[in-house]
XYZ file of C-alpha atoms in Angstrom:
654
model
C 29.790 59.949 0.231
C 32.436 61.458 2.489
C 35.079 59.178 3.982
C 33.923 58.169 7.504
C 37.519 57.924 8.788
C 37.762 61.642 9.545
C 34.443 61.728 11.410
C 35.378 58.633 13.425
C 38.738 60.109 14.387
C 36.997 63.245 15.643
C 34.760 61.085 17.846
C 37.777 59.122 19.079
C 39.540 62.331 20.087
C 36.493 63.689 21.930
C 35.799 60.468 23.830
C 36.624 60.241 27.522
C 39.226 58.867 27.684
C 40.479 59.786 24.194
C 40.860 56.669 22.066
C 44.166 55.738 20.472
C 42.417 53.172 18.306
C 38.942 51.984 17.337
C 38.233 48.370 16.407
C 35.331 47.745 14.011
C 34.553 44.019 13.639
C 32.457 42.416 10.911
C 30.161 40.649 13.349
C 26.808 41.666 14.802
C 25.534 41.205 18.371
C 25.432 37.440 17.804
C 28.882 37.014 16.222
C 27.242 36.066 12.930
C 29.258 35.469 9.781
C 26.537 36.952 7.587
C 24.838 40.047 9.006
C 21.909 42.293 8.118
C 22.465 45.406 6.015
C 22.360 47.719 9.031
C 25.043 45.677 10.815
C 27.619 45.912 8.003
C 29.621 48.536 9.851
C 33.059 47.306 8.843
C 32.030 47.361 5.178
C 30.724 50.911 5.613
C 33.915 52.296 7.137
C 36.397 50.444 4.908
C 34.642 49.903 1.589
C 35.619 46.212 1.726
C 32.488 44.074 1.344
C 33.779 40.557 2.073
C 32.030 38.619 4.833
C 35.146 38.253 7.019
C 37.397 41.013 8.239
C 38.230 43.487 10.982
C 39.039 47.189 10.751
C 41.440 49.019 13.051
C 41.468 52.803 12.955
C 44.197 54.745 14.736
C 44.828 58.477 14.821
C 46.909 58.369 11.645
C 46.379 54.958 10.034
C 43.672 52.468 9.041
C 44.108 48.697 8.689
C 41.903 45.905 7.378
C 42.520 42.294 8.424
C 41.016 39.517 6.320
C 41.738 35.914 5.335
C 43.039 34.310 2.154
C 39.630 34.090 0.506
C 39.560 37.875 0.240
C 43.154 39.048 -0.328
C 42.553 39.895 -3.981
C 39.114 41.416 -3.376
C 40.448 43.604 -0.566
C 43.283 44.961 -2.710
C 40.667 45.951 -5.285
C 38.231 47.575 -2.846
C 40.394 49.335 -0.249
C 41.317 52.963 -0.851
C 44.867 54.279 -0.493
C 44.001 55.332 3.066
C 43.823 51.667 4.111
C 46.471 48.997 4.504
C 45.603 45.336 3.979
C 46.738 42.967 6.737
C 46.785 39.349 5.583
C 45.645 36.907 8.276
C 48.212 34.139 8.576
C 50.970 36.312 7.128
C 50.859 39.584 9.078
C 50.682 40.074 12.884
C 47.275 39.613 14.492
C 45.391 42.770 15.400
C 46.088 42.374 19.120
C 49.806 41.795 18.546
C 50.000 44.762 16.199
C 48.346 46.977 18.818
C 50.610 45.681 21.580
C 53.717 46.340 19.500
C 52.817 49.625 17.821
C 50.546 51.637 20.094
C 51.929 53.415 23.165
C 51.822 52.421 26.819
C 48.414 52.970 28.437
C 46.743 53.279 25.020
C 42.953 53.186 25.018
C 41.400 50.888 22.399
C 37.667 51.289 21.931
C 35.130 48.805 20.608
C 31.409 48.047 20.800
C 31.125 45.245 23.421
C 28.024 43.885 21.673
C 30.017 43.119 18.522
C 33.014 41.378 20.118
C 32.958 37.901 21.614
C 34.052 37.103 25.147
C 36.883 34.960 23.765
C 38.141 37.711 21.475
C 38.081 40.349 24.206
C 40.007 38.112 26.603
C 42.637 37.385 23.943
C 43.024 41.087 23.231
C 43.249 42.084 26.881
C 45.933 39.473 27.490
C 48.044 40.938 24.684
C 47.415 44.484 25.933
C 48.887 43.713 29.378
C 52.382 44.092 27.931
C 52.005 47.875 27.815
C 49.109 48.321 30.223
C 46.835 49.119 27.307
C 43.101 49.183 27.988
C 40.125 47.823 26.091
C 37.335 50.401 26.397
C 33.751 49.160 26.113
C 31.909 51.910 24.275
C 28.383 52.761 25.374
C 27.438 53.733 21.802
C 28.752 52.304 18.548
C 30.727 55.147 16.966
C 30.121 53.891 13.442
C 26.376 54.274 13.971
C 26.915 57.920 14.890
C 28.594 58.751 11.575
C 26.561 56.399 9.338
C 23.873 58.889 8.392
C 22.018 56.668 5.906
C 22.281 53.467 7.909
C 19.492 51.088 6.833
C 16.587 51.004 9.295
C 15.630 47.937 11.284
C 13.008 45.897 9.467
C 10.169 44.054 11.144
C 10.126 40.636 9.521
C 7.825 37.987 10.986
C 8.924 34.874 12.839
C 7.727 31.571 11.392
C 7.163 28.230 13.092
C 9.278 25.529 11.469
C 7.063 22.471 10.948
C 7.954 19.212 12.658
C 7.739 17.415 9.302
C 10.968 19.231 8.371
C 12.574 19.698 11.810
C 12.299 16.036 12.760
C 12.539 16.704 16.513
C 10.209 18.527 18.887
C 11.158 21.542 20.962
C 10.313 19.529 24.082
C 12.841 16.843 23.172
C 15.497 19.408 22.303
C 15.016 21.201 25.628
C 15.076 17.901 27.477
C 18.378 16.917 25.840
C 19.831 20.359 26.507
C 18.893 20.235 30.187
C 20.550 16.841 30.525
C 23.752 18.400 29.210
C 23.391 21.328 31.608
C 23.090 18.969 34.538
C 26.069 16.947 33.373
C 28.189 20.117 33.315
C 26.836 21.273 36.711
C 25.191 24.275 35.054
C 21.874 25.736 36.057
C 21.500 27.787 32.884
C 22.854 28.627 29.464
C 22.846 31.822 27.411
C 22.376 31.069 23.713
C 23.452 33.870 21.412
C 24.128 32.267 17.991
C 21.139 32.952 15.751
C 21.066 29.536 14.100
C 21.182 27.814 17.497
C 18.192 29.798 18.754
C 16.267 29.018 15.559
C 17.170 25.319 15.705
C 16.360 24.905 19.419
C 12.912 26.498 19.243
C 12.043 25.253 15.722
C 11.510 28.709 14.304
C 12.785 30.484 11.220
C 12.806 34.082 10.029
C 14.366 36.441 7.515
C 16.218 39.022 9.574
C 19.470 38.256 7.753
C 19.436 37.952 3.980
C 20.129 34.401 2.767
C 19.956 32.950 6.305
C 16.485 32.058 7.678
C 17.208 33.257 11.208
C 15.695 35.682 13.691
C 17.570 38.331 15.668
C 16.996 36.684 19.023
C 18.588 35.291 22.164
C 17.612 32.345 24.300
C 18.201 31.574 27.949
C 17.471 28.074 29.186
C 17.652 26.974 32.815
C 16.856 23.663 34.447
C 13.259 24.763 34.998
C 12.503 27.522 32.487
C 13.173 28.793 28.979
C 13.243 32.336 27.582
C 13.117 33.808 24.087
C 14.245 37.394 23.439
C 13.085 39.057 20.209
C 11.394 42.192 18.969
C 7.806 41.450 19.975
C 6.515 43.143 16.837
C 7.785 40.077 14.975
C 5.917 37.664 17.236
C 2.431 36.908 15.940
C -0.294 35.635 18.228
C 0.233 32.188 16.686
C 3.948 32.218 17.449
C 3.316 33.561 20.951
C 0.867 30.747 21.635
C 3.342 28.240 20.192
C 6.016 29.494 22.598
C 3.658 29.269 25.552
C 2.696 25.719 24.620
C 6.373 24.792 24.677
C 6.964 26.417 28.067
C 8.958 29.327 26.628
C 8.752 32.867 28.050
C 8.638 35.515 25.301
C 10.601 38.601 26.316
C 11.636 41.775 24.525
C 14.993 41.709 22.709
C 16.293 44.804 24.481
C 15.970 43.448 28.019
C 18.323 40.505 27.523
C 21.198 42.290 29.303
C 19.125 43.045 32.399
C 17.769 39.487 32.411
C 21.298 38.077 32.216
C 22.110 40.154 35.305
C 19.074 38.630 37.020
C 20.206 35.177 35.912
C 23.631 35.784 37.424
C 22.084 36.713 40.764
C 19.566 33.866 40.724
C 16.585 36.195 40.341
C 15.439 35.437 36.799
C 11.947 34.000 37.117
C 9.405 32.709 34.645
C 6.353 34.745 33.720
C 4.463 31.623 32.680
C 1.544 30.609 34.796
C -0.470 27.488 35.338
C 0.085 24.158 33.693
C 2.932 25.096 31.377
C 5.087 26.446 34.192
C 4.384 23.336 36.237
C 5.135 21.129 33.226
C 8.503 22.777 32.626
C 9.443 22.328 36.280
C 8.321 18.703 36.182
C 10.397 18.022 33.070
C 13.428 19.592 34.713
C 12.878 17.457 37.812
C 12.717 14.353 35.655
C 16.026 15.295 34.068
C 17.648 15.801 37.456
C 16.293 12.565 38.837
C 18.242 10.626 36.234
C 21.506 11.561 37.893
C 22.280 10.019 41.267
C 24.488 12.959 42.122
C 21.991 15.642 41.175
C 21.819 17.184 44.639
C 25.578 17.383 44.907
C 25.844 18.880 41.448
C 23.295 21.551 42.263
C 25.778 22.950 44.767
C 28.222 23.766 41.980
C 25.958 25.544 39.531
C 27.477 27.711 36.847
C 26.133 29.537 33.807
C 27.213 28.095 30.483
C 28.222 30.388 27.628
C 29.901 29.704 24.323
C 32.665 32.290 24.626
C 33.135 32.356 20.843
C 29.559 33.521 20.229
C 28.559 35.224 23.501
C 29.314 38.930 23.215
C 31.360 40.890 25.707
C 28.363 42.996 26.773
C 26.484 39.948 28.114
C 29.605 38.245 29.417
C 30.347 41.356 31.484
C 27.041 40.874 33.356
C 28.250 37.560 34.813
C 30.462 36.876 37.801
C 33.800 35.407 36.659
C 33.647 32.452 39.060
C 30.194 31.356 37.889
C 30.879 31.022 34.166
C 31.471 27.814 32.236
C 33.114 28.826 28.970
C 33.017 26.086 26.381
C 31.428 25.274 23.057
C 27.650 25.421 23.060
C 26.098 21.959 23.339
C 23.692 22.997 20.588
C 26.478 23.385 18.014
C 27.182 19.664 17.870
C 23.544 18.660 18.366
C 22.561 20.827 15.387
C 25.438 19.556 13.247
C 24.497 15.882 13.705
C 21.387 15.724 11.551
C 18.415 13.576 12.482
C 16.937 11.167 9.893
C 14.253 13.651 8.845
C 16.829 16.378 8.238
C 19.069 14.018 6.250
C 16.151 12.884 4.111
C 15.193 16.503 3.479
C 18.733 17.457 2.532
C 18.948 14.615 0.011
C 15.656 15.624 -1.603
C 16.546 19.316 -1.659
C 19.855 18.590 -3.369
C 18.164 16.524 -6.063
C 15.781 19.359 -6.938
C 18.651 21.818 -6.748
C 20.743 19.667 -9.066
C 17.897 19.638 -11.583
C 17.821 23.447 -11.504
C 21.591 23.601 -12.072
C 21.333 21.262 -15.077
C 18.458 23.317 -16.504
C 20.648 26.384 -16.109
C 23.602 24.752 -17.873
C 21.384 23.672 -20.772
C 20.019 27.205 -21.123
C 23.458 28.792 -20.782
C 24.965 26.423 -23.348
C 22.341 27.468 -25.894
C 22.736 31.160 -25.088
C 26.529 31.074 -25.375
C 26.312 29.459 -28.792
C 23.575 31.755 -30.095
C 24.857 35.000 -28.567
C 28.622 34.560 -28.832
C 29.005 31.914 -31.486
C 30.720 29.760 -28.870
C 31.551 26.138 -29.612
C 29.456 25.234 -26.564
C 29.597 22.960 -23.540
C 30.667 19.839 -25.440
C 32.847 20.898 -28.357
C 36.483 21.927 -28.141
C 36.496 23.347 -31.637
C 37.211 27.027 -32.134
C 33.971 28.992 -31.966
C 32.583 31.145 -34.728
C 33.124 34.887 -34.755
C 31.157 36.637 -32.043
C 27.682 37.653 -33.050
C 26.420 41.143 -32.587
C 23.880 41.455 -29.827
C 21.804 44.191 -28.292
C 21.850 45.359 -24.688
C 18.731 43.259 -24.113
C 20.584 40.109 -25.193
C 23.751 40.689 -23.180
C 24.857 37.833 -20.968
C 26.502 39.258 -17.877
C 27.613 37.673 -14.641
C 24.529 39.118 -12.953
C 21.965 38.418 -15.663
C 22.928 34.738 -15.910
C 22.975 34.301 -12.131
C 19.479 35.793 -12.035
C 18.470 33.153 -14.558
C 19.917 30.430 -12.337
C 17.848 31.762 -9.447
C 14.734 31.625 -11.626
C 15.279 27.912 -12.289
C 15.647 27.292 -8.558
C 12.589 29.367 -7.744
C 10.431 26.901 -9.683
C 11.492 24.022 -7.446
C 9.315 22.725 -4.606
C 9.900 24.278 -1.149
C 12.151 27.049 -2.521
C 12.511 29.963 -0.082
C 15.422 31.942 -1.519
C 19.157 31.798 -2.105
C 21.512 30.588 0.630
C 24.190 33.196 -0.186
C 24.865 35.745 -2.949
C 25.721 33.783 -6.084
C 29.383 33.873 -7.080
C 29.054 34.197 -10.857
C 32.501 34.902 -12.239
C 34.177 35.006 -15.641
C 37.875 34.765 -16.416
C 39.971 36.913 -14.041
C 36.973 37.428 -11.765
C 36.905 33.674 -11.095
C 40.282 34.116 -9.410
C 38.579 36.258 -6.741
C 37.553 33.472 -4.379
C 34.400 35.126 -3.012
C 33.712 37.398 -5.963
C 30.438 39.315 -5.801
C 29.231 40.723 -9.150
C 27.239 43.947 -9.339
C 24.968 44.836 -12.254
C 26.688 48.138 -13.045
C 30.265 46.835 -12.962
C 30.131 43.101 -13.690
C 31.697 41.443 -16.712
C 30.019 40.034 -19.764
C 30.387 36.316 -20.345
C 33.238 35.343 -22.635
C 33.328 32.227 -24.784
C 37.118 32.156 -24.489
C 37.223 32.252 -20.673
C 36.439 29.958 -17.788
C 33.142 30.578 -15.999
C 32.841 29.621 -12.287
C 29.545 29.678 -10.435
C 29.220 28.935 -6.720
C 25.606 29.072 -5.615
C 22.989 27.587 -3.359
C 19.429 27.830 -2.171
C 17.281 27.647 0.903
C 14.511 25.053 0.702
C 12.166 24.213 3.554
C 13.722 20.751 3.676
C 17.373 21.712 3.333
C 20.121 24.158 2.392
C 22.280 23.664 -0.712
C 25.712 24.811 -1.862
C 27.294 23.750 -5.164
C 30.165 24.956 -7.347
C 30.882 24.041 -10.942
C 33.450 25.457 -13.349
C 32.827 25.376 -17.109
C 34.224 26.633 -20.412
C 32.126 27.258 -23.538
C 35.079 27.661 -25.884
C 38.421 25.924 -26.242
C 40.184 25.625 -22.846
C 43.965 25.791 -22.749
C 46.067 22.805 -21.741
C 46.995 24.663 -18.563
C 43.355 25.301 -17.656
C 42.574 21.619 -18.229
C 45.472 20.404 -16.096
C 44.465 22.780 -13.261
C 40.815 21.690 -13.466
C 41.849 18.046 -13.456
C 44.113 18.519 -10.428
C 41.216 20.127 -8.561
C 38.930 17.261 -9.626
C 41.457 14.671 -8.414
C 41.530 16.313 -4.971
C 37.733 16.533 -4.985
C 37.491 12.784 -5.689
C 40.212 11.896 -3.164
C 38.246 13.474 -0.337
C 34.948 11.996 -1.525
C 36.259 8.402 -1.438
C 38.139 8.746 1.854
C 37.603 6.249 4.674
C 38.825 7.138 8.116
C 38.471 6.018 11.744
C 36.083 7.613 14.204
C 37.827 10.483 15.967
C 39.365 11.872 12.761
C 39.145 15.641 12.351
C 38.809 17.696 9.212
C 42.326 18.976 9.790
C 43.661 15.470 9.120
C 41.596 15.065 5.933
C 42.305 18.462 4.381
C 45.556 17.300 2.792
C 43.708 14.750 0.643
C 42.163 17.509 -1.463
C 45.511 19.278 -1.947
C 47.986 16.516 -2.850
C 47.178 16.552 -6.572
C 47.676 20.334 -6.645
C 50.854 20.197 -4.570
C 52.360 17.869 -7.177
C 52.440 20.881 -9.521
C 53.330 23.420 -6.838
C 49.771 24.715 -6.674
C 47.413 25.287 -3.724
C 44.457 27.370 -2.526
C 44.047 29.784 0.387
C 40.724 28.587 1.786
C 39.512 25.594 3.732
C 38.233 22.540 1.920
C 34.885 22.002 3.604
C 32.281 23.416 5.974
C 29.117 22.054 7.520
C 25.772 23.042 6.058
C 22.456 23.655 7.813
C 19.002 22.174 7.447
C 17.175 25.243 6.174
C 19.636 27.287 8.203
C 23.066 28.839 7.659
C 24.971 27.705 4.587
C 28.150 27.733 6.689
C 27.707 25.657 9.823
C 30.131 24.389 12.456
C 31.529 23.304 14.741
C 33.392 20.927 12.401
C 35.187 21.800 9.188
C 37.799 20.446 6.800
C 40.685 22.884 6.763
C 44.392 23.447 7.276
C 43.576 25.980 9.980
C 44.338 24.869 13.559
C 40.748 25.097 14.829
C 39.806 22.310 12.410
C 41.464 20.013 14.973
C 38.861 20.858 17.621
C 35.913 18.700 16.542
C 36.021 15.226 14.997
C 33.744 14.325 12.123
C 30.808 12.164 13.169
C 28.164 10.142 11.373
C 25.183 12.225 10.159
C 27.182 15.441 9.883
C 27.234 17.292 6.582
C 30.344 18.829 5.081
C 31.297 20.318 1.724
C 34.095 19.080 -0.536
C 35.396 22.141 -2.388
C 39.053 22.326 -3.424
C 40.077 24.985 -5.922
C 42.866 26.795 -7.706
C 43.011 30.528 -8.457
C 45.429 32.265 -10.800
C 45.272 35.990 -10.191
C 44.423 37.936 -13.313
C 43.596 34.830 -15.364
C 41.042 32.321 -14.063
C 39.824 30.256 -11.132
C 38.609 26.684 -10.692
C 36.486 25.285 -7.871
C 34.359 22.156 -7.608
C 31.980 21.628 -4.693
C 29.624 18.923 -3.515
C 27.841 18.483 -0.194
C 28.667 15.236 1.619
C 27.021 13.336 4.461
C 29.292 11.517 6.904
C 28.152 7.931 7.427
C 29.328 4.653 8.939
C 31.601 2.640 6.637
C 31.489 -1.123 6.236
C 35.102 -2.288 6.362
C 36.630 -5.756 6.249
C 38.394 -5.108 9.543
C 37.990 -2.773 12.503
C 41.457 -1.982 13.803
C 41.397 -0.596 17.313
C 37.640 -1.224 17.536
C 37.150 2.409 16.554
C 34.685 2.003 13.739
C 35.214 3.734 10.409
C 33.479 6.506 8.492
C 33.063 7.512 4.864
C 31.152 10.032 2.799
C 27.939 9.999 0.764
C 27.706 12.755 -1.836
C 24.251 14.269 -2.229
C 24.982 16.995 -4.821
C 24.080 16.150 -8.421
C 25.406 18.031 -11.455
C 27.912 16.937 -14.113
C 31.593 17.801 -14.330
C 32.534 19.217 -17.709
C 34.423 16.492 -19.531
C 36.170 18.787 -21.990
C 37.920 20.477 -19.049
C 39.231 17.090 -17.871
C 42.565 15.725 -19.030
C 41.657 12.073 -18.618
C 45.293 11.058 -19.092
C 45.946 12.534 -15.636
C 43.236 10.429 -13.955
C 43.789 7.000 -12.450
C 41.494 4.100 -13.377
C 39.879 4.426 -9.932
C 39.183 8.129 -10.506
C 37.708 7.440 -13.944
C 35.479 4.748 -12.456
C 34.323 7.190 -9.759
C 33.561 9.851 -12.371
C 31.632 7.469 -14.605
C 29.623 6.076 -11.684
C 28.832 9.581 -10.416
C 27.679 10.664 -13.859
C 25.492 7.575 -14.295
C 23.855 8.226 -10.907
C 23.452 11.884 -11.800
C 21.650 10.985 -15.019
C 19.273 8.520 -13.343
C 18.510 10.645 -10.273
C 17.805 13.901 -12.138
C 15.970 12.496 -15.160
C 12.477 12.631 -13.565
C 12.885 16.389 -13.015
C 13.966 17.289 -16.568
C 12.164 17.675 -19.890
C 13.203 15.733 -22.986
C 15.688 18.348 -24.234
C 17.309 18.687 -20.814
C 17.491 14.899 -20.374
C 19.208 14.491 -23.740
C 21.723 17.196 -22.823
C 22.434 15.527 -19.472
C 22.784 12.132 -21.163
C 25.493 13.561 -23.408
C 27.160 15.378 -20.494
C 27.352 12.166 -18.469
C 28.553 9.715 -21.127
C 31.384 7.610 -19.677
C 34.993 8.346 -20.475
C 37.409 5.550 -21.242
C 40.547 4.532 -19.388
C 43.601 5.840 -21.190
C 46.448 3.562 -22.212
């Protein structure tokens, strides 16, 4: 395949005005983290396949910005025509442009793939030299991407109430109350998981994420759903009508936003449902004594981090309320049905992971003569094996998927499995490919970070194991990661605490040795939705200060350590935030703690128990006992015996 840089530069030169630079983001029209194959434009132009990054192409140079999770991967994938820009270490893209491109430079981008917030930040930086952000009418990458994957028509599915736990009517009612409180007469919803959550629908437009390419617009008296109508079955269409939702074509969202801005967007529903929606809206308004006064100050609410520039440009500046979508927090705080589903899904998922470890332990011993999961003795000489018997990073991850696929309510994986051996485990978001991946090695660490989509919940788990004799250094690194993992798990903290404040707990044990990791410690997780969910997170990054952790949120606990060229360690559980029972209640704030819902053993031979405190050993033994009891009903006799051995208590040293 020819390098697309030359073709893009020709288009930049022929554009009116000629472009001094072209920005190619990773995101799609909805600012999604994970995008469909046909929306992976940045990967196409740069060759870098990580989920986060931004490409900048100038007349003579090409740059790729990405974060610490992908520094090593980017250095491996970028050609000599590209320069890696490390987020947090190098200047931001807008500052680089402002400093290095000439006065009056024209910087082009697709306004559908850039958020309103990002565009405003860029334009502010560009003022220094009177540089201009040019909204392109056609995405230039699409013009040069000759074999771009076609759009697929994948059906929309109704998400049953038995899993959703809350009706669409109640969600719309709660949303309209928030609109009224903020003196808004409407909201434009662009994030795919928010649309799916609000209308209790799911789809498969993006691999690993059960979402639909769709928008929603909700006003005080109407609701709209924008999707390719070929995906909308008669059943789904009737379902939308019954919930007072207008079904519109995906491509007319921009013109409808213009109508919304001018107060001319009207419902196409007729009869009882239209009247019912208006009545519900009136009931919402009647709850507020100042409703009439508030109606005089109506604005349109957008989440400027997810609303794209193309739609934002259709609104009048003085009528826009730019703040976090009210659905982000509502979705993050799980209802009792969602929490129950997540717990059950993680139990079944844990059983699949244990079944995988049992199988892999046997295979490593039989194929490689490894000492196995439990023994630290030197393994036997490697056995000869045929191509059919090879254990590769891909073949074993496929086996893990097969164990999950047998579980109840399984719908697919929640992200591409990170199955990584030795040096590959040091690549934080390593993605193995069948033709280039490594074979498993009894003398190397093996890290697998994986998860699944079940109808009742989304899972994400990481375990690190060794089937040979780990070095003292590997054991001390694993143990330091485990200590941070436990420290976060047992934390208690007052209401109002953010993930930024808690992040340090997972790092202290590593810092003691001068070690650290370049990624955040935890992210929210969806209920049969995106595996990465906000608005909260546990991280050193400044935006982790924005949203406090609240009861009934989910968050992962995943510290790690990565030694380039040698190995990587990561341990990950999913946690639920819950109210804590404390002896006192200083400041009358109330206190929170975590409940872990992930179940799979930690490999004891990778633990240097001399480095653990008695409290940490007690935690580990209690976790393992719970793991054994909770998973036993899902395992056969051989698997149960293996798990019993894997979860035997360790003693307190000294």
